[in-house]
Short mmCIF file of C-alpha atoms and ligand atoms in Angstrom, two decimals:
data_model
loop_
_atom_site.label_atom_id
_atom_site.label_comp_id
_atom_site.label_asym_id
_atom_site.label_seq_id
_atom_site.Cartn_x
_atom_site.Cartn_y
_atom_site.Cartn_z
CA UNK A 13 85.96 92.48 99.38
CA UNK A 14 84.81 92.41 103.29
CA UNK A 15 85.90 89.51 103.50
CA UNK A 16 89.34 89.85 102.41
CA UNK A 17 89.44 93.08 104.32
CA UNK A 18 88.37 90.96 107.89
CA UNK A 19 91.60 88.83 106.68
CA UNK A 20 93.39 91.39 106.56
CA UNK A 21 92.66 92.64 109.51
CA UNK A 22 92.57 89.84 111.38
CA UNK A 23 96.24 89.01 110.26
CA UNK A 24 97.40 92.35 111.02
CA UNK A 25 96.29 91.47 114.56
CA UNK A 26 97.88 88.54 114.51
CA UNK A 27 101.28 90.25 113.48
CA UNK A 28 100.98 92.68 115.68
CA UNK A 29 100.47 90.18 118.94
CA UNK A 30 103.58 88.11 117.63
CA UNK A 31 105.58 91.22 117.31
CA UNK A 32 104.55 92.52 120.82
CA UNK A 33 105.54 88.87 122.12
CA UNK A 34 108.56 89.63 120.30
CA UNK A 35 109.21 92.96 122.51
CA UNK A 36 108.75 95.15 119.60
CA UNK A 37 107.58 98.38 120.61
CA UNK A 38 107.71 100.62 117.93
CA UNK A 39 107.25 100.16 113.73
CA UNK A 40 109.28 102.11 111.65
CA UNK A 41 107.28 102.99 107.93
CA UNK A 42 109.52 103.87 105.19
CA UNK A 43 109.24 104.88 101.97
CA UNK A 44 112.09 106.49 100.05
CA UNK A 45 111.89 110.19 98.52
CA UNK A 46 113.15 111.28 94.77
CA UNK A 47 116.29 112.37 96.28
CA UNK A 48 117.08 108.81 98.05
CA UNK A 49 116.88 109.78 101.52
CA UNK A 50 114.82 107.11 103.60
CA UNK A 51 112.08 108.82 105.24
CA UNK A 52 110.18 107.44 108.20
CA UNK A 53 107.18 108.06 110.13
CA UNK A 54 107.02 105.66 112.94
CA UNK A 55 104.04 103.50 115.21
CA UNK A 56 103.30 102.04 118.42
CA UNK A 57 103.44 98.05 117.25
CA UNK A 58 100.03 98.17 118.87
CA UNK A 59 98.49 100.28 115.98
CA UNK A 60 100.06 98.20 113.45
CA UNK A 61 96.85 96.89 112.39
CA UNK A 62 94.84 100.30 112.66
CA UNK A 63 97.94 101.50 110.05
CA UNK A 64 97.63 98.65 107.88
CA UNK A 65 93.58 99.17 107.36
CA UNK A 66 93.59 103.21 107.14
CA UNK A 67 97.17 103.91 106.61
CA UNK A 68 99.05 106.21 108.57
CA UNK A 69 98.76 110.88 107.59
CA UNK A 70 101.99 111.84 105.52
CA UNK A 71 102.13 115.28 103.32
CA UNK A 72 102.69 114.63 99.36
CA UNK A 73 105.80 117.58 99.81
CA UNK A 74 108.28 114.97 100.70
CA UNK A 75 107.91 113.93 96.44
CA UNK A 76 109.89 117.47 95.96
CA UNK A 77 112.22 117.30 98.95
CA UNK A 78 115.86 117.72 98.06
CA UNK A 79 118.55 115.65 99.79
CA UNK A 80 119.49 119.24 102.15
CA UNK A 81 115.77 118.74 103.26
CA UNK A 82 115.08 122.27 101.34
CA UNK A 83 111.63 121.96 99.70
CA UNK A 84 110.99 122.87 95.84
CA UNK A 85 107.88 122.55 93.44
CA UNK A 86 106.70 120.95 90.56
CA UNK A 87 103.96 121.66 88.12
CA UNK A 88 101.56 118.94 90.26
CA UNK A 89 103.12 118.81 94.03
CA UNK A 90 104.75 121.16 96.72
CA UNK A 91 103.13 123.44 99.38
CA UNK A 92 101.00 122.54 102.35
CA UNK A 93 98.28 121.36 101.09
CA UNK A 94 97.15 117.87 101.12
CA UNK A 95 97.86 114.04 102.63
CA UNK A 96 98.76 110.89 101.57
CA UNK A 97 98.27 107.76 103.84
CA UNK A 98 101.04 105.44 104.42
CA UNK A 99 100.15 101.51 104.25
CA UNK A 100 102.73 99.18 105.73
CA UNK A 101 103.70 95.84 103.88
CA UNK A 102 102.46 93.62 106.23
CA UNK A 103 104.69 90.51 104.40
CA UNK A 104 107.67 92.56 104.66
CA UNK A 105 107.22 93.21 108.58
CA UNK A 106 110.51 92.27 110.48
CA UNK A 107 111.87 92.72 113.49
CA UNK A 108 115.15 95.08 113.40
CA UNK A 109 117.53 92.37 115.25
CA UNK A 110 120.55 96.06 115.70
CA UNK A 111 117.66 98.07 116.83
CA UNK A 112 115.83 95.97 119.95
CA UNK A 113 112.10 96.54 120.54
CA UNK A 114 111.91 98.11 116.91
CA UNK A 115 110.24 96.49 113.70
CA UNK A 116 110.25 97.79 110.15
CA UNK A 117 108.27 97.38 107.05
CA UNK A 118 108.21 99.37 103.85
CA UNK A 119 105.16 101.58 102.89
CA UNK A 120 102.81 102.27 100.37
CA UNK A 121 101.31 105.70 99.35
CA UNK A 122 98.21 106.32 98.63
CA UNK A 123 95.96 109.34 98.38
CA UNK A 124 92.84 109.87 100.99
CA UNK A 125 90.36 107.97 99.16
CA UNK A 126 92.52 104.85 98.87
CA UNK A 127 94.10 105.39 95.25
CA UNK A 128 97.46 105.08 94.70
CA UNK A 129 99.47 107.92 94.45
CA UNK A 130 100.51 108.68 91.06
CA UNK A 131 103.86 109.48 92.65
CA UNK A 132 104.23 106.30 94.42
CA UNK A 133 107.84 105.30 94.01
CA UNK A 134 107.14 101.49 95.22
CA UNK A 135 104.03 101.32 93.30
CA UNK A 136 105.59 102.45 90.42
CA UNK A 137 108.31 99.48 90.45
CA UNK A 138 105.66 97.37 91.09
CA UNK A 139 103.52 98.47 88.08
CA UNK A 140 106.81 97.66 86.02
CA UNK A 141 107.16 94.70 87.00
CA UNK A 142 103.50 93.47 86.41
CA UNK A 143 104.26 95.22 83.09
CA UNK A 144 107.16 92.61 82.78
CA UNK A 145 104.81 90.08 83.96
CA UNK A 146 101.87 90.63 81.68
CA UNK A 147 104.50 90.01 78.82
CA UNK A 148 105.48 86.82 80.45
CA UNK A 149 108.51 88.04 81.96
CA UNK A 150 110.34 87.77 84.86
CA UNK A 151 113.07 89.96 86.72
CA UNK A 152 115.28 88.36 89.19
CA UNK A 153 117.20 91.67 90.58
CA UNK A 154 119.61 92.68 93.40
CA UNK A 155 121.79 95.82 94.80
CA UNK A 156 125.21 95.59 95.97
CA UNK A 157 125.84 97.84 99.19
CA UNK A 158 128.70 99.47 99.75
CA UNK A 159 129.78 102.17 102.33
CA UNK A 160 132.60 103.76 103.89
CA UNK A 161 133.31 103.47 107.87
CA UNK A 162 134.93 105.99 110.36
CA UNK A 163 134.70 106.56 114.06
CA UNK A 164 132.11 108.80 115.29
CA UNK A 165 133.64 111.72 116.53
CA UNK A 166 132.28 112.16 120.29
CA UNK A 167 130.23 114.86 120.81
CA UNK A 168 129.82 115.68 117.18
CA UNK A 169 127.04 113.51 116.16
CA UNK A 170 126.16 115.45 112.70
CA UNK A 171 129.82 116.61 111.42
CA UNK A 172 130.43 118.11 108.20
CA UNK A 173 132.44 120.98 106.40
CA UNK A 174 135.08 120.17 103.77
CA UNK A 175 137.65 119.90 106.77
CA UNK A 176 136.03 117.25 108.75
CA UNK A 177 138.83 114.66 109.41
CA UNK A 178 137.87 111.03 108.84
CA UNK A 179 138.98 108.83 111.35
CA UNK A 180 139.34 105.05 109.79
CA UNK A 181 139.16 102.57 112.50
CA UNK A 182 140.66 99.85 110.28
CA UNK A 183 143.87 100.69 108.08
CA UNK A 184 144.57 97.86 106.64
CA UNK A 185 144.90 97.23 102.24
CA UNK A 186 141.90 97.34 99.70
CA UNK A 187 140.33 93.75 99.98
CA UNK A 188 143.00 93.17 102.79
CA UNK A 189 142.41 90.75 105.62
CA UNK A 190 143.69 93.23 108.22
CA UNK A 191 140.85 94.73 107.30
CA UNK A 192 138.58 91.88 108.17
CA UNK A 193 140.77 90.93 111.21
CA UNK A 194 140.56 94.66 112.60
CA UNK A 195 136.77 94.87 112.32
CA UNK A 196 136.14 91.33 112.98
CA UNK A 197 133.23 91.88 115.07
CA UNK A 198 131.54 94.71 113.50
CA UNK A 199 131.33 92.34 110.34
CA UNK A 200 130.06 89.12 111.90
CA UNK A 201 127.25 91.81 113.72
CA UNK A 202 126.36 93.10 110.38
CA UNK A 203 126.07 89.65 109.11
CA UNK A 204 124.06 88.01 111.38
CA UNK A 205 122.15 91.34 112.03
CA UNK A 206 121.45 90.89 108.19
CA UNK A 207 120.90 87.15 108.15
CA UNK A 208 118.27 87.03 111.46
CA UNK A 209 115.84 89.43 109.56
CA UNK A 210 115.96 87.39 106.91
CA UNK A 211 118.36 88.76 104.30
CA UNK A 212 120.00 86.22 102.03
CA UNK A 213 123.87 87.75 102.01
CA UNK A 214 126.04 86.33 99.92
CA UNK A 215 129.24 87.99 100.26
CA UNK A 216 130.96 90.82 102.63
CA UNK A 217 134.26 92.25 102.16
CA UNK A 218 136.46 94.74 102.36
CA UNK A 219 136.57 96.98 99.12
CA UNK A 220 139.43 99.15 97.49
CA UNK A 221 139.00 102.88 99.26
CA UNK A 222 139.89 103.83 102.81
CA UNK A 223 137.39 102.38 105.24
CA UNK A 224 135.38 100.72 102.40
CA UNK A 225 133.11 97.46 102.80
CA UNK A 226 130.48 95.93 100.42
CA UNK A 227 128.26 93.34 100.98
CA UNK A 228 125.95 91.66 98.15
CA UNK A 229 123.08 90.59 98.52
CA UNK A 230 120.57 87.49 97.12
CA UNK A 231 118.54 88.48 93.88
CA UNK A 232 114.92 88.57 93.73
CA UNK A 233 111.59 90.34 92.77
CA UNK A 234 112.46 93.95 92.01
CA UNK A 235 109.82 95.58 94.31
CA UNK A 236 111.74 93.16 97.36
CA UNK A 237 115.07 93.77 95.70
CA UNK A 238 114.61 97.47 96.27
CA UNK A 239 113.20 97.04 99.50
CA UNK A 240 115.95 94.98 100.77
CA UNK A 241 118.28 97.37 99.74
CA UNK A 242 116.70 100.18 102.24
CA UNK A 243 116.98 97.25 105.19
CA UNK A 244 120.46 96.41 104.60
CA UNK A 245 121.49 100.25 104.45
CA UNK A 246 119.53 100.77 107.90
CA UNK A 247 120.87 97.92 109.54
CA UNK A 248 124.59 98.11 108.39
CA UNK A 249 123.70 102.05 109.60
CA UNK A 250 122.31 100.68 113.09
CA UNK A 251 125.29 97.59 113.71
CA UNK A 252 128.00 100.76 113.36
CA UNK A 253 126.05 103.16 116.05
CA UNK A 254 126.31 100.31 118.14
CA UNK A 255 130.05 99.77 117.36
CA UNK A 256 130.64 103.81 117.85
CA UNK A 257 131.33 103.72 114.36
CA UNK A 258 129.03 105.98 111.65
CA UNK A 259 128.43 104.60 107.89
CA UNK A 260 128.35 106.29 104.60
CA UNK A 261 126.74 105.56 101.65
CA UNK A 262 127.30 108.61 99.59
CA UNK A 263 128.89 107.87 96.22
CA UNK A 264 131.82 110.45 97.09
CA UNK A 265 132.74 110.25 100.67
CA UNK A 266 135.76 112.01 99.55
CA UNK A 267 136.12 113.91 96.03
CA UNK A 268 138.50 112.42 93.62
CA UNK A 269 138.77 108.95 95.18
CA UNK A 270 137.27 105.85 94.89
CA UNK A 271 133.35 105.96 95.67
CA UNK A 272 130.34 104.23 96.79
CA UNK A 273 128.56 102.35 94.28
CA UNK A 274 125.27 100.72 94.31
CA UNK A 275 125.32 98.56 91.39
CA UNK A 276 121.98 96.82 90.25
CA UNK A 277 122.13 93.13 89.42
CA UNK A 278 119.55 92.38 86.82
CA UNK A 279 118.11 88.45 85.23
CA UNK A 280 115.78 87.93 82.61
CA UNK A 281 113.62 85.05 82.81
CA UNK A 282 110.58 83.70 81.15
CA UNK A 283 108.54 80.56 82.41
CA UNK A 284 111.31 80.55 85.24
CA UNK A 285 113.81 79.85 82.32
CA UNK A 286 116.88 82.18 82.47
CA UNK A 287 117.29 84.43 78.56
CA UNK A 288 120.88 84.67 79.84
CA UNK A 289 121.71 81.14 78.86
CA UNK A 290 120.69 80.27 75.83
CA UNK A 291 121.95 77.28 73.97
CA UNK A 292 123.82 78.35 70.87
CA UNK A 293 122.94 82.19 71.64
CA UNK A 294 126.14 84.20 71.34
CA UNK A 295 127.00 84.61 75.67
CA UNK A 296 123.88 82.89 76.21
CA UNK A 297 121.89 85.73 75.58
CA UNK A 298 118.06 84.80 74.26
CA UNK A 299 116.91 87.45 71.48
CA UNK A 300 114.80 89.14 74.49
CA UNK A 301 117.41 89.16 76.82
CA UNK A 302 119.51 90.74 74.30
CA UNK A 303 116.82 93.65 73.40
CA UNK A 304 116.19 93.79 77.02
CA UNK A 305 119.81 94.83 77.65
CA UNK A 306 120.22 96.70 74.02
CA UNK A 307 117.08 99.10 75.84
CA UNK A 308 118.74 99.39 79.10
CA UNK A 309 121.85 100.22 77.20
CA UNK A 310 120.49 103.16 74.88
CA UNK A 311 118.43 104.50 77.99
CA UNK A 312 121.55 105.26 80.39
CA UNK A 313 121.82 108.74 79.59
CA UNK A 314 118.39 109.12 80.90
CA UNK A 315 118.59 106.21 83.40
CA UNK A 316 121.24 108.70 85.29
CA UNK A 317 118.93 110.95 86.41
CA UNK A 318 117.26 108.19 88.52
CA UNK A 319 120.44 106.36 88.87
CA UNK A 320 123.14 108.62 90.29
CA UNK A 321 120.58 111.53 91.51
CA UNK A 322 123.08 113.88 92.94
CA UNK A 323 125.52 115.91 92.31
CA UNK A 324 128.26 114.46 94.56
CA UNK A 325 126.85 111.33 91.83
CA UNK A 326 129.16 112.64 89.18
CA UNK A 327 132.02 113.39 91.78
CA UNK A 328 132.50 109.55 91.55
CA UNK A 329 131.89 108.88 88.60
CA UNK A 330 135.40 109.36 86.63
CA UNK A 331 136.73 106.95 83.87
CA UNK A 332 138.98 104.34 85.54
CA UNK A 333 137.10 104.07 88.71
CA UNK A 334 135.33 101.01 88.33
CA UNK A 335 132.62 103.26 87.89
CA UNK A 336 130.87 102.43 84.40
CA UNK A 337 131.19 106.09 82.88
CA UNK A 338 131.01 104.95 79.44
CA UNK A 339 128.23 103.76 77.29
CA UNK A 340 128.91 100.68 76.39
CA UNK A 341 128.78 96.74 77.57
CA UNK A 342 131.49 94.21 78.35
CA UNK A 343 131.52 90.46 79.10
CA UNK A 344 133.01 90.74 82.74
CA UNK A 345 134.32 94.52 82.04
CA UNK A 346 134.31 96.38 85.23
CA UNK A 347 134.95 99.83 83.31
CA UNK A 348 131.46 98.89 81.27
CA UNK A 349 128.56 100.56 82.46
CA UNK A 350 126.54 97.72 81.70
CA UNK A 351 128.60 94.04 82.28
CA UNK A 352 127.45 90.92 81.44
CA UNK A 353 127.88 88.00 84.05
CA UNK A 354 127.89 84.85 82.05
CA UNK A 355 128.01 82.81 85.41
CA UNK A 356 129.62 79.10 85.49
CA UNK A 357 128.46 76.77 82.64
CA UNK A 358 127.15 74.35 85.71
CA UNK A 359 125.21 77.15 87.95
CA UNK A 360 121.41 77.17 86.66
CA UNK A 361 120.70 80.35 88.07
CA UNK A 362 124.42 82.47 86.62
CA UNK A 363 123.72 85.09 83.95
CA UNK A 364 122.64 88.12 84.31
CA UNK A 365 123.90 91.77 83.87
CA UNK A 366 125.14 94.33 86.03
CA UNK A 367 124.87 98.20 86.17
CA UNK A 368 127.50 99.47 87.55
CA UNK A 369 126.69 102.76 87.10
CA UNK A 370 124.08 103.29 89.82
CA UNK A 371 124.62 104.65 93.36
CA UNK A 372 122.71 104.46 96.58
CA UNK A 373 121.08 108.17 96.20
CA UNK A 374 119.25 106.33 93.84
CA UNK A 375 115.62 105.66 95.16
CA UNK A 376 116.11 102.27 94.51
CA UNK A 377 112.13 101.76 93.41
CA UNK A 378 112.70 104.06 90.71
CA UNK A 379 115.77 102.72 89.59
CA UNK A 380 114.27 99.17 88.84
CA UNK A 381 111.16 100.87 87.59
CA UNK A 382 113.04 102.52 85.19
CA UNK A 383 115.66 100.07 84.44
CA UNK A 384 112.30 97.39 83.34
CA UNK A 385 110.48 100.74 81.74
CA UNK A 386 113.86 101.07 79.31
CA UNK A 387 114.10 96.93 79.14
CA UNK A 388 110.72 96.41 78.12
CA UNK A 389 110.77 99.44 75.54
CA UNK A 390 113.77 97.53 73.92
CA UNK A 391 111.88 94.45 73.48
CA UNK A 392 109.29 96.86 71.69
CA UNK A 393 111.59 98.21 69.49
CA UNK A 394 113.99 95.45 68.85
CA UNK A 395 116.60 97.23 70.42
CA UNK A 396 120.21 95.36 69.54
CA UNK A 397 123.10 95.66 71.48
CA UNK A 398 126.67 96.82 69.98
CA UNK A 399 129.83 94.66 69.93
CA UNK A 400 130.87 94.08 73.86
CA UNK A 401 134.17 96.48 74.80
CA UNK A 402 137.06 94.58 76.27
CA UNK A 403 139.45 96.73 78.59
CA UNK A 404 139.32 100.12 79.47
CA UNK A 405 137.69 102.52 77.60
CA UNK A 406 139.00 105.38 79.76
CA UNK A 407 142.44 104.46 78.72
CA UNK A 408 141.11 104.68 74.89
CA UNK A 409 142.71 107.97 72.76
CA UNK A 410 139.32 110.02 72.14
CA UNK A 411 139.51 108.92 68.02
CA UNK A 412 139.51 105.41 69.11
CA UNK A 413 136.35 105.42 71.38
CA UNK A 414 135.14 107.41 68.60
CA UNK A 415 135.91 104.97 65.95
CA UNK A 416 134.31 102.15 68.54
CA UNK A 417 131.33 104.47 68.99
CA UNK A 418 131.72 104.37 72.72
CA UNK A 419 130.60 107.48 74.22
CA UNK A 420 130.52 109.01 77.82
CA UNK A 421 127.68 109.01 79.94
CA UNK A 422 126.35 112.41 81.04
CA UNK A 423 129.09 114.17 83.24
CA UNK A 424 126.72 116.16 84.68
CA UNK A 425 122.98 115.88 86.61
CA UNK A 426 122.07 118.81 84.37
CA UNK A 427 122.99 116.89 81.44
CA UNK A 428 121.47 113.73 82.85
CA UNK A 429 118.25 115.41 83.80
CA UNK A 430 117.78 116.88 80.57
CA UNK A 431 118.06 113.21 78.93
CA UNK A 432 115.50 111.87 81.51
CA UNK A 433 113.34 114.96 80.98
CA UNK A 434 113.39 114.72 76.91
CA UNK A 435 112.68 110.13 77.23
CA UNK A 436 109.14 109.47 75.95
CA UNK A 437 109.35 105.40 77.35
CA UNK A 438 110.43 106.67 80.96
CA UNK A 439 107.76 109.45 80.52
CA UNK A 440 105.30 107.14 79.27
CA UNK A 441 106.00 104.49 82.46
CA UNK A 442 106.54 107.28 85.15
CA UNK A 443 103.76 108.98 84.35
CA UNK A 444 103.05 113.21 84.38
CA UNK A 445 103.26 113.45 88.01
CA UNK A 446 105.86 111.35 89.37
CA UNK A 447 108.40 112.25 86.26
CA UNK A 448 107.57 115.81 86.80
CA UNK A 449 108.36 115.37 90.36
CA UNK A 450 112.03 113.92 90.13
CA UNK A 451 112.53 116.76 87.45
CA UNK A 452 111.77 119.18 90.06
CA UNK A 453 114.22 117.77 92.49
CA UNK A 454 117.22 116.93 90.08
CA UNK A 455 116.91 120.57 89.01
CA UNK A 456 116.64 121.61 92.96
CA UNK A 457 119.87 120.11 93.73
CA UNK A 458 121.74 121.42 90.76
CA UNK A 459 121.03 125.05 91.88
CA UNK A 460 121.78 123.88 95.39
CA UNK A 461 125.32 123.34 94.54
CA UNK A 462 125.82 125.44 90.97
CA UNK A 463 128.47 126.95 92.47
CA UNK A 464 130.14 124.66 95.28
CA UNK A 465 133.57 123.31 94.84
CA UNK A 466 133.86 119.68 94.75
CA UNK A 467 135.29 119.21 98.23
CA UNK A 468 132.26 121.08 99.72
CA UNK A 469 129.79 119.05 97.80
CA UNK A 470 131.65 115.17 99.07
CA UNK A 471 131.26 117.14 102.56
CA UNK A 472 127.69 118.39 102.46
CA UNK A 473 126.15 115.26 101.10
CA UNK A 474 128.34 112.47 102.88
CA UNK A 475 126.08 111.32 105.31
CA UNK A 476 122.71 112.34 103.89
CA UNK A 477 122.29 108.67 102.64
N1 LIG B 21 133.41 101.36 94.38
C1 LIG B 21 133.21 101.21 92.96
C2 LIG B 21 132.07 102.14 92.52
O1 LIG B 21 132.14 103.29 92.76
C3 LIG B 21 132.91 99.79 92.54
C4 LIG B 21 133.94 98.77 92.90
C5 LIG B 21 133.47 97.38 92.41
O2 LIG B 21 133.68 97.05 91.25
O3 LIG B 21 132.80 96.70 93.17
O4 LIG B 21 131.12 101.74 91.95
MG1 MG B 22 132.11 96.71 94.91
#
């Protein structure tokens, strides 16, 4: 135990040396709240090491912090009292290539006496995926990004108010090239921005609303997956300061049109052997990988609360959006909340599912906690999965979903929360305090905006995220 922590130590050292030979000044800690907002205390680089052996003061309040930065309760947290240290992931350190002389690296929470914090987000999709793990199971897991660009209007740093005008600075089609050609150099920055601190991209384009991009990322361990996710929505964030331009993230920049998704990529794997492509298995799909999916499936209602946390969640998501409002699966369906990827028959890493369903006021720790909480509790229970949906549900006459036994995913948080609220597995794996906690906030944020019109609601959150 000494000894380790004298490793420790002395690598922190060493990390923080290369990082001030690097001209890193400061290190940004982040951990992500229960109503997706990035949060951030930051440190000299020089006290890197000091942070990384007795973590750095934080107050437990943030776990009931609603996405207007109002402040509610829940039966364990809220109020003054108390702190929580933060403890930087030393392997996850990097240098913020659109932010010079800053470094980054995701946190930890524990309490004062060095045990985790039951409400932990990142701990908690770690546990999951040691639960995974101890079953002999793997998760290979990813987030697209996408976001919406405008100019920043000068002078008006923090705009907002139903009226706001957006000002695209591209205008070209959906998935146009103009689009590409217009912002030429605010893409390649993003990319290499991305690709110098070490983020595998593997696509960026131009996506179908006004000012919309996307860019996807490589899949991985869900703890990195999640934490990737958070460094890819800072840096696209810092490359368009630096361009004059300002990002959004929030799943309805603008009510009633296409939004922002932040769909979760998700692989099954055991002994590094994909359950997605199974010899003889109908779409390749082992008998685990199947129940896997069959639990995710049955779980969405409640998966929404962690999912799509907001209210401006359900702004976007209307049937024929590309959205995934219903509850059902397809093989390559984009209106299926849940598709199935069946990759090329020569690619030893294709297969896997998507959830396209999710948005980025998810906390994305919870959401692959969760979404391996539900997996795992259909492998317990055997969980099947109906006959895939081809086509649009939305388009379906209300008998004939009925008849197909489709139904639609919560329309509401309220709804949503209540289905997370009333699910003994995501209970069970969230435990008292932290399930409590995003209760607290889902049911904050409903009240916030009981009785705001739609318009009002794209305005007040579109630039929270
Ligand atoms: N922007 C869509 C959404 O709200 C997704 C478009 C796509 O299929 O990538 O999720
Ligand atoms: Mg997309």
């Amino acid at each position: 135990m000494g000894s380790w922590a004298a490793q420790q130590r002395q690598e922190a050292r060493q990390l923080a040396a290369r990082l001030s030979a690097e001209g890193v000044r400061n290190v940004a800690l982040t951990w992500v709240d229960n109503a997706g907002i990035t949060r951030v205390k930051t440190i000299p680089a020089e006290r890197l090491a000091a942070a990384a052996e007795r973590g750095i003061g934080m107050s437990p309040v943030f776990d009931v912090f609603t996405s207007d930065d109002a402040i509610t309760t829940s039966e364990h947290l809220g109020g003054p009292d108390g702190d929580l240290r933060l403890f930087p992931d030393l392997e996850r350190v990097t240098s913020l290539a659109a932010q010079p002389g800053w470094a980054w690296a995701p946190a930890d929470r524990y309490d004062q006496l060095g045990l985790p914090h039951p409400a932990c987000q990142r701990q908690f999709a770690r546990r999951m995926t040691e639960r995974a793990a101890a079953a002999g199971l793997e998760l290979r897991m990813g987030f697209e990004t996408e976001w919406v660009v405008t100019r920043a209007p000068a002078g008006h740093p923090a705009p907002g108010g139903a009226d706001e005008p957006l000002d695209y600075p591209c205008a070209g089609p959906a998935y146009g090239m103009t689009r590409v050609v217009e912002l030429s150099d605010y893409l390649r920055d993003v990319t290499e921005a991305l690709s110098v601190q070490g983020i595998d991209v593997l696509q960026i384009h131009p996506e179908y609303a006004p000012g919309q991009f996307e860019v996807t990322t490589a899949p991985g361990d869900p703890v990195r997956a999640a934490d990737d996710v958070v460094l890819v929505r800072e840096t696209v964030r810092a490359v368009s300061v630096r361009h004059g331009l300002r990002a959004s993230f929030a799943p309805s920049v603008v009510a009633g049109e296409v939004g922002n998704g932040c769909h979760l990529h998700t692989g099954l794997y055991r002994d590094g052997t994909s359950l997605h492509r199974s010899p003889d298995a109908a779409w390749g799909l082992a008998p685990e990988a199947t129940a896997f999916l069959g639990g995710v499936l049955d779980a969405l209602p409640a998966l929404l609360a962690i999912g799509c946390p907001s209210p401006a969640s359900y702004l976007r998501l209307q049937p024929s959006h590309w959205a995934g409002v219903y509850q059902c699966w397809g093989v390559e369906n984009r209106e299926a909340a849940l598709r199935l990827i069946t990759g090329a028959p020569d690619d030893p890493d294709g297969g896997h599912a998507e959830i396209k369903t999710f948005d980025a006021a998810a906390n994305p720790y919870l959401a692959v906690g969760a979404v391996i909480a539900a997996g795992l509790h259909g492998i317990e229970s055997a969980a099947q999965l109906p006959p895939p949906q081809t086509g649009d549900p939305g388009v379906l006459g209300v008998r004939e979903r009925a008849r197909r036994g489709i139904v639609r995913l919560p329309a509401t948080l309220t709804e949503a929360a209540d289905r997370l609220e009333k699910s003994a597995p995501l209970h069970e794996a969230m435990g008292e305090v932290l399930h409590g906690a995003v209760l607290a906030v889902r049911r904050a944020e409903e009240a916030h905006f009981a009785e705001s019109e739609d318009d009002a609601i794209a305005a007040a959150t579109r630039w929270r995220w």
